[in-house]
């Protein structure tokens, strides 16, 4: 009797799964059609007669687009190029809020745990033990860490997290940089740059810990007030929502950005030395320059936009 009841339950479960799949396909198709209509409406706005009607329609379109974004977060979607290369055509959409939030929370804990490990590792290599094998293990850990972050962030984006483009892309650059450092052979030039590299990573881990500690608290308060989305994440930079209460982090961030520039200039000067034969020198120099420019300009843009918004508000008052 128990086995028959279990089989009936399992049969019902499979039936409901098929129904859910059909509903998902139906919703996805409806959203795609609505997006197409919105696009056509956008093109036809130029023919509208009054400015007021255009403004009203644009506001309605923004609301509708936001609603579609929220709906799609719970529907299966085709993986992007990166996830397709890494995972294949696997559905990574989590179908309920609890699962999404649990995965986001686990991502945050993973970042915090690895940040502490990297701080301790870089401190050991910088001040206690000087072995090339340990340096290689440290760089391998960095490669694995940044690779894992890029995969997890891609999954979180598929589940509704709104991560700004640069804060995702700079992890790809960091992965490449760590991989190049891993292949840099032992030699005079490597030893010249070693302590500077380890000191930079020590400082970076410290700043990332500060950011996690204060950003997570700020996000918790803003989510409780309904001002931030449940899937918003802590980042290794500065965003507009951090303006209230977290501006004291800006000096730490700018110091880190200019340290990246210092690393880049050091490596470019080393590349000009007659004894420089390693290609890793110039590749690391270029990577640090990309990180410096991307981080600096993105942070400055956020600060400038927030400043201009505050100026507009003060004029209205």
CSV table of C-alpha atoms in Angstrom, one decimal:
chain,number,residue,atom,x,y,z
A,1,UNK,CA,0.0,0.0,0.0
A,2,UNK,CA,2.8,2.4,0.9
A,3,UNK,CA,4.6,1.7,-2.4
A,4,UNK,CA,1.5,2.3,-4.4
A,5,UNK,CA,0.9,5.6,-2.7
A,6,UNK,CA,4.5,6.6,-3.3
A,7,UNK,CA,4.2,5.8,-7.0
A,8,UNK,CA,1.0,7.9,-7.3
A,9,UNK,CA,2.8,10.8,-5.6
A,10,UNK,CA,5.8,10.5,-7.9
A,11,UNK,CA,3.5,10.3,-11.0
A,12,UNK,CA,1.7,13.4,-9.8
A,13,UNK,CA,5.1,15.1,-9.3
A,14,UNK,CA,6.1,14.3,-12.9
A,15,UNK,CA,2.8,15.6,-14.2
A,16,UNK,CA,3.2,18.9,-12.3
A,17,UNK,CA,6.7,19.2,-13.7
A,18,UNK,CA,5.4,18.9,-17.2
A,19,UNK,CA,2.7,21.5,-16.4
A,20,UNK,CA,5.3,23.9,-15.0
A,21,UNK,CA,7.5,23.5,-18.1
A,22,UNK,CA,4.5,24.3,-20.4
A,23,UNK,CA,3.7,27.4,-18.3
A,24,UNK,CA,7.4,28.5,-18.3
A,25,UNK,CA,7.4,28.3,-22.1
A,26,UNK,CA,4.1,30.1,-22.4
A,27,UNK,CA,5.3,32.9,-20.1
A,28,UNK,CA,8.7,33.2,-21.9
A,29,UNK,CA,6.9,33.4,-25.3
A,30,UNK,CA,4.5,36.1,-24.0
A,31,UNK,CA,7.3,38.2,-22.6
A,32,UNK,CA,9.2,37.9,-25.9
A,33,UNK,CA,6.2,39.2,-27.8
A,34,UNK,CA,5.6,42.0,-25.4
A,35,UNK,CA,9.3,43.1,-25.7
A,36,UNK,CA,8.9,43.1,-29.4
A,37,UNK,CA,5.8,45.4,-29.1
A,38,UNK,CA,7.7,47.7,-26.7
A,39,UNK,CA,10.5,48.0,-29.3
A,40,UNK,CA,8.0,48.9,-32.0
A,41,UNK,CA,6.4,51.4,-29.7
A,42,UNK,CA,9.8,53.0,-29.0
A,43,UNK,CA,10.4,53.5,-32.7
A,44,UNK,CA,6.9,55.0,-33.2
A,45,UNK,CA,7.4,57.6,-30.4
A,46,UNK,CA,9.1,59.9,-32.7
A,47,UNK,CA,5.8,60.4,-34.6
A,48,UNK,CA,4.0,61.4,-31.4
A,49,UNK,CA,2.4,64.9,-31.3
A,50,UNK,CA,2.9,66.1,-27.8
A,51,UNK,CA,5.9,65.9,-25.3
A,52,UNK,CA,3.5,65.0,-22.4
A,53,UNK,CA,2.3,61.9,-24.2
A,54,UNK,CA,5.8,60.8,-25.0
A,55,UNK,CA,6.9,61.2,-21.3
A,56,UNK,CA,3.9,59.3,-20.1
A,57,UNK,CA,4.5,56.4,-22.5
A,58,UNK,CA,8.2,56.3,-21.7
A,59,UNK,CA,7.4,56.0,-18.0
A,60,UNK,CA,4.9,53.2,-18.7
A,61,UNK,CA,7.5,51.5,-20.9
A,62,UNK,CA,10.2,51.6,-18.1
A,63,UNK,CA,7.7,50.1,-15.6
A,64,UNK,CA,6.8,47.4,-18.0
A,65,UNK,CA,10.5,46.6,-18.8
A,66,UNK,CA,11.2,46.4,-15.1
A,67,UNK,CA,8.2,44.0,-14.6
A,68,UNK,CA,9.5,41.8,-17.5
A,69,UNK,CA,12.9,41.7,-15.8
A,70,UNK,CA,11.4,40.5,-12.5
A,71,UNK,CA,9.3,37.9,-14.4
A,72,UNK,CA,12.2,36.6,-16.4
A,73,UNK,CA,14.3,36.0,-13.2
A,74,UNK,CA,12.0,33.1,-12.4
A,75,UNK,CA,11.9,31.6,-16.0
A,76,UNK,CA,14.5,29.4,-17.7
A,77,UNK,CA,16.6,31.3,-20.2
A,78,UNK,CA,19.4,30.5,-22.6
A,79,UNK,CA,22.8,30.7,-21.0
A,80,UNK,CA,25.2,33.4,-22.2
A,81,UNK,CA,28.4,32.6,-24.1
A,82,UNK,CA,30.6,32.2,-21.0
A,83,UNK,CA,28.2,29.9,-19.1
A,84,UNK,CA,27.6,27.9,-22.3
A,85,UNK,CA,31.3,27.4,-22.6
A,86,UNK,CA,31.8,26.4,-19.0
A,87,UNK,CA,28.6,24.5,-18.1
A,88,UNK,CA,27.0,23.8,-21.5
A,89,UNK,CA,23.2,24.1,-22.0
A,90,UNK,CA,22.3,23.7,-18.4
A,91,UNK,CA,19.4,25.6,-16.8
A,92,UNK,CA,20.8,27.6,-14.0
A,93,UNK,CA,17.6,29.5,-13.1
A,94,UNK,CA,16.5,29.0,-9.5
A,95,UNK,CA,12.7,28.9,-9.3
A,96,UNK,CA,11.9,30.4,-5.9
A,97,UNK,CA,13.0,33.4,-3.9
A,98,UNK,CA,14.4,31.3,-1.0
A,99,UNK,CA,16.7,29.4,-3.3
A,100,UNK,CA,17.9,32.6,-5.1
A,101,UNK,CA,18.6,34.3,-1.8
A,102,UNK,CA,20.4,31.3,-0.3
A,103,UNK,CA,22.6,31.1,-3.4
A,104,UNK,CA,23.4,34.8,-3.2
A,105,UNK,CA,24.1,34.5,0.5
A,106,UNK,CA,26.4,31.6,-0.1
A,107,UNK,CA,28.2,33.6,-2.8
A,108,UNK,CA,28.8,36.4,-0.3
A,109,UNK,CA,30.1,34.0,2.4
A,110,UNK,CA,32.4,32.4,-0.2
A,111,UNK,CA,33.9,35.8,-1.0
A,112,UNK,CA,34.4,36.7,2.6
A,113,UNK,CA,36.0,33.3,3.4
A,114,UNK,CA,38.4,33.5,0.4
A,115,UNK,CA,39.3,37.1,1.2
A,116,UNK,CA,40.5,36.1,4.7
A,117,UNK,CA,42.4,33.1,3.3
A,118,UNK,CA,44.1,35.3,0.6
A,119,UNK,CA,45.0,37.9,3.2
A,120,UNK,CA,46.7,35.3,5.4
A,121,UNK,CA,48.4,33.6,2.4
A,122,UNK,CA,49.8,36.9,1.1
A,123,UNK,CA,50.9,37.9,4.6
A,124,UNK,CA,52.8,34.6,4.9
A,125,UNK,CA,54.4,34.8,1.5
A,126,UNK,CA,55.4,38.5,2.0
A,127,UNK,CA,56.8,38.4,5.6
A,128,UNK,CA,57.3,34.8,6.8
A,129,UNK,CA,58.2,32.4,3.9
A,130,UNK,CA,59.8,33.1,0.6
A,131,UNK,CA,59.4,30.1,-1.6
A,132,UNK,CA,58.5,30.0,-5.3
A,133,UNK,CA,56.3,27.0,-4.7
A,134,UNK,CA,54.2,28.9,-2.2
A,135,UNK,CA,54.0,31.9,-4.6
A,136,UNK,CA,52.7,29.5,-7.3
A,137,UNK,CA,50.1,28.1,-4.9
A,138,UNK,CA,49.0,31.6,-4.0
A,139,UNK,CA,48.6,32.6,-7.7
A,140,UNK,CA,46.8,29.3,-8.4
A,141,UNK,CA,44.4,30.1,-5.6
A,142,UNK,CA,43.8,33.6,-7.1
A,143,UNK,CA,43.1,32.0,-10.6
A,144,UNK,CA,40.7,29.6,-9.1
A,145,UNK,CA,39.0,32.3,-6.9
A,146,UNK,CA,38.4,34.7,-9.8
A,147,UNK,CA,37.3,31.9,-12.2
A,148,UNK,CA,34.8,30.8,-9.6
A,149,UNK,CA,33.6,34.3,-9.0
A,150,UNK,CA,32.9,34.8,-12.8
A,151,UNK,CA,30.9,31.6,-13.0
A,152,UNK,CA,28.9,32.4,-9.8
A,153,UNK,CA,28.2,36.0,-10.9
A,154,UNK,CA,27.0,34.8,-14.3
A,155,UNK,CA,24.6,32.4,-12.5
A,156,UNK,CA,23.4,35.3,-10.2
A,157,UNK,CA,22.8,37.6,-13.2
A,158,UNK,CA,20.7,34.8,-14.8
A,159,UNK,CA,18.7,34.8,-11.5
A,160,UNK,CA,18.0,38.6,-11.3
A,161,UNK,CA,21.1,40.1,-9.8
A,162,UNK,CA,21.9,43.5,-11.2
A,163,UNK,CA,25.7,43.6,-11.3
A,164,UNK,CA,27.2,46.5,-13.3
A,165,UNK,CA,29.3,45.5,-16.3
A,166,UNK,CA,32.7,46.6,-15.2
A,167,UNK,CA,32.5,44.9,-11.8
A,168,UNK,CA,32.0,41.6,-13.6
A,169,UNK,CA,34.5,42.2,-16.4
A,170,UNK,CA,37.3,43.2,-14.0
A,171,UNK,CA,37.2,39.7,-12.5
A,172,UNK,CA,38.0,38.3,-16.0
A,173,UNK,CA,41.0,40.7,-16.2
A,174,UNK,CA,42.0,39.6,-12.7
A,175,UNK,CA,41.8,35.9,-13.7
A,176,UNK,CA,44.0,36.6,-16.7
A,177,UNK,CA,46.5,38.6,-14.6
A,178,UNK,CA,46.7,35.9,-11.9
A,179,UNK,CA,47.2,33.2,-14.6
A,180,UNK,CA,50.1,35.2,-16.1
A,181,UNK,CA,51.7,35.7,-12.7
A,182,UNK,CA,51.4,31.9,-12.2
A,183,UNK,CA,53.5,31.2,-15.3
A,184,UNK,CA,56.2,33.9,-14.5
A,185,UNK,CA,59.4,31.9,-14.0
A,186,UNK,CA,61.7,32.4,-11.1
A,187,UNK,CA,64.4,34.9,-11.8
A,188,UNK,CA,65.8,38.4,-11.1
A,189,UNK,CA,62.8,40.3,-12.5
A,190,UNK,CA,60.3,38.1,-10.7
A,191,UNK,CA,62.1,38.8,-7.4
A,192,UNK,CA,62.2,42.5,-8.2
A,193,UNK,CA,58.4,42.6,-8.4
A,194,UNK,CA,57.5,39.9,-5.9
A,195,UNK,CA,57.2,42.0,-2.7
A,196,UNK,CA,55.3,44.8,-4.4
A,197,UNK,CA,52.9,42.3,-5.8
A,198,UNK,CA,52.3,40.5,-2.5
A,199,UNK,CA,52.0,43.8,-0.6
A,200,UNK,CA,49.4,45.0,-3.1
A,201,UNK,CA,47.4,41.8,-2.7
A,202,UNK,CA,47.6,42.1,1.1
A,203,UNK,CA,46.1,45.6,0.9
A,204,UNK,CA,43.5,44.5,-1.6
A,205,UNK,CA,42.3,41.7,0.6
A,206,UNK,CA,42.1,44.2,3.5
A,207,UNK,CA,40.0,46.7,1.5
A,208,UNK,CA,37.7,43.9,0.2
A,209,UNK,CA,37.1,42.8,3.7
A,210,UNK,CA,36.2,46.4,4.7
A,211,UNK,CA,33.9,46.6,1.7
A,212,UNK,CA,32.1,43.4,2.5
A,213,UNK,CA,31.6,44.3,6.1
A,214,UNK,CA,30.2,47.7,5.5
A,215,UNK,CA,28.4,47.1,2.2
A,216,UNK,CA,26.5,44.0,3.6
A,217,UNK,CA,25.2,46.0,6.5
A,218,UNK,CA,24.2,48.9,4.3
A,219,UNK,CA,22.4,46.6,1.8
A,220,UNK,CA,20.6,44.9,4.7
A,221,UNK,CA,19.2,48.3,5.9
A,222,UNK,CA,18.3,49.4,2.3
A,223,UNK,CA,16.5,46.1,1.6
A,224,UNK,CA,14.5,46.4,4.8
A,225,UNK,CA,13.4,49.9,3.6
A,226,UNK,CA,12.5,48.6,0.2
A,227,UNK,CA,15.2,50.7,-1.5
A,228,UNK,CA,17.3,47.9,-2.9
A,229,UNK,CA,16.6,44.6,-4.6
A,230,UNK,CA,17.0,41.3,-2.7
A,231,UNK,CA,19.5,40.0,-5.2
A,232,UNK,CA,21.8,43.0,-5.1
A,233,UNK,CA,25.4,42.1,-4.2
A,234,UNK,CA,28.5,43.6,-2.5
A,235,UNK,CA,31.1,44.7,-5.1
A,236,UNK,CA,34.8,45.5,-5.1
A,237,UNK,CA,34.1,49.1,-6.0
A,238,UNK,CA,31.7,52.0,-5.4
A,239,UNK,CA,28.1,52.2,-6.5
A,240,UNK,CA,25.5,54.9,-6.1
A,241,UNK,CA,23.6,53.2,-3.3
A,242,UNK,CA,26.8,53.4,-1.2
A,243,UNK,CA,26.7,57.2,-1.1
A,244,UNK,CA,24.8,57.4,2.2
A,245,UNK,CA,27.2,56.1,4.9
A,246,UNK,CA,30.0,54.5,2.8
A,247,UNK,CA,31.8,57.5,1.3
A,248,UNK,CA,34.6,57.0,3.9
A,249,UNK,CA,35.6,53.9,1.8
A,250,UNK,CA,36.5,56.1,-1.2
A,251,UNK,CA,40.0,57.1,0.0
A,252,UNK,CA,40.8,53.4,0.4
A,253,UNK,CA,39.5,52.6,-3.0
A,254,UNK,CA,41.4,55.4,-4.8
A,255,UNK,CA,44.6,54.4,-3.0
A,256,UNK,CA,44.1,50.9,-4.3
A,257,UNK,CA,43.4,52.2,-7.9
A,258,UNK,CA,46.6,54.2,-7.9
A,259,UNK,CA,48.6,51.3,-6.5
A,260,UNK,CA,47.4,49.4,-9.7
A,261,UNK,CA,48.9,52.3,-11.7
A,262,UNK,CA,52.1,52.1,-9.7
A,263,UNK,CA,52.3,48.4,-10.4
A,264,UNK,CA,51.8,49.0,-14.1
A,265,UNK,CA,54.4,51.7,-14.4
A,266,UNK,CA,56.9,49.5,-12.4
A,267,UNK,CA,56.4,46.6,-14.8
A,268,UNK,CA,56.7,48.8,-17.9
A,269,UNK,CA,60.0,50.2,-16.6
A,270,UNK,CA,61.2,46.6,-15.9
A,271,UNK,CA,60.3,45.7,-19.5
A,272,UNK,CA,62.7,48.3,-20.8
A,273,UNK,CA,65.7,46.7,-18.9
A,274,UNK,CA,68.2,44.8,-21.2
A,275,UNK,CA,67.9,41.6,-19.1
A,276,UNK,CA,64.1,41.5,-19.5
A,277,UNK,CA,63.2,38.4,-21.5
A,278,UNK,CA,60.0,37.3,-19.9
A,279,UNK,CA,56.7,38.2,-21.8
A,280,UNK,CA,54.9,38.1,-18.5
A,281,UNK,CA,56.3,41.5,-17.5
A,282,UNK,CA,54.5,43.5,-20.2
A,283,UNK,CA,51.3,41.4,-20.0
A,284,UNK,CA,51.0,42.0,-16.3
A,285,UNK,CA,51.8,45.7,-16.9
A,286,UNK,CA,49.0,46.0,-19.4
A,287,UNK,CA,46.5,44.1,-17.1
A,288,UNK,CA,47.2,46.4,-14.2
A,289,UNK,CA,46.7,49.4,-16.5
A,290,UNK,CA,43.4,48.1,-17.6
A,291,UNK,CA,42.3,47.5,-14.0
A,292,UNK,CA,43.4,51.0,-13.0
A,293,UNK,CA,41.6,52.8,-15.8
A,294,UNK,CA,38.4,50.7,-15.5
A,295,UNK,CA,38.2,51.0,-11.7
A,296,UNK,CA,39.1,54.7,-11.6
A,297,UNK,CA,36.8,55.9,-14.4
A,298,UNK,CA,33.9,53.7,-13.1
A,299,UNK,CA,34.3,55.1,-9.6
A,300,UNK,CA,34.7,58.7,-10.8
A,301,UNK,CA,31.6,58.3,-13.0
A,302,UNK,CA,29.5,57.1,-10.0
A,303,UNK,CA,30.7,60.0,-7.8
A,304,UNK,CA,30.1,62.6,-10.6
A,305,UNK,CA,26.6,61.3,-11.3
A,306,UNK,CA,25.7,61.3,-7.6
A,307,UNK,CA,27.1,64.8,-7.2
A,308,UNK,CA,25.1,66.1,-10.2
A,309,UNK,CA,21.9,64.5,-8.9
A,310,UNK,CA,22.4,66.2,-5.5
A,311,UNK,CA,23.0,69.5,-7.2
A,312,UNK,CA,19.7,69.1,-9.2
A,313,UNK,CA,17.8,68.3,-6.0
A,314,UNK,CA,19.3,71.3,-4.2
A,315,UNK,CA,18.2,73.6,-7.1
A,316,UNK,CA,14.7,72.3,-7.0
A,317,UNK,CA,14.5,73.0,-3.3
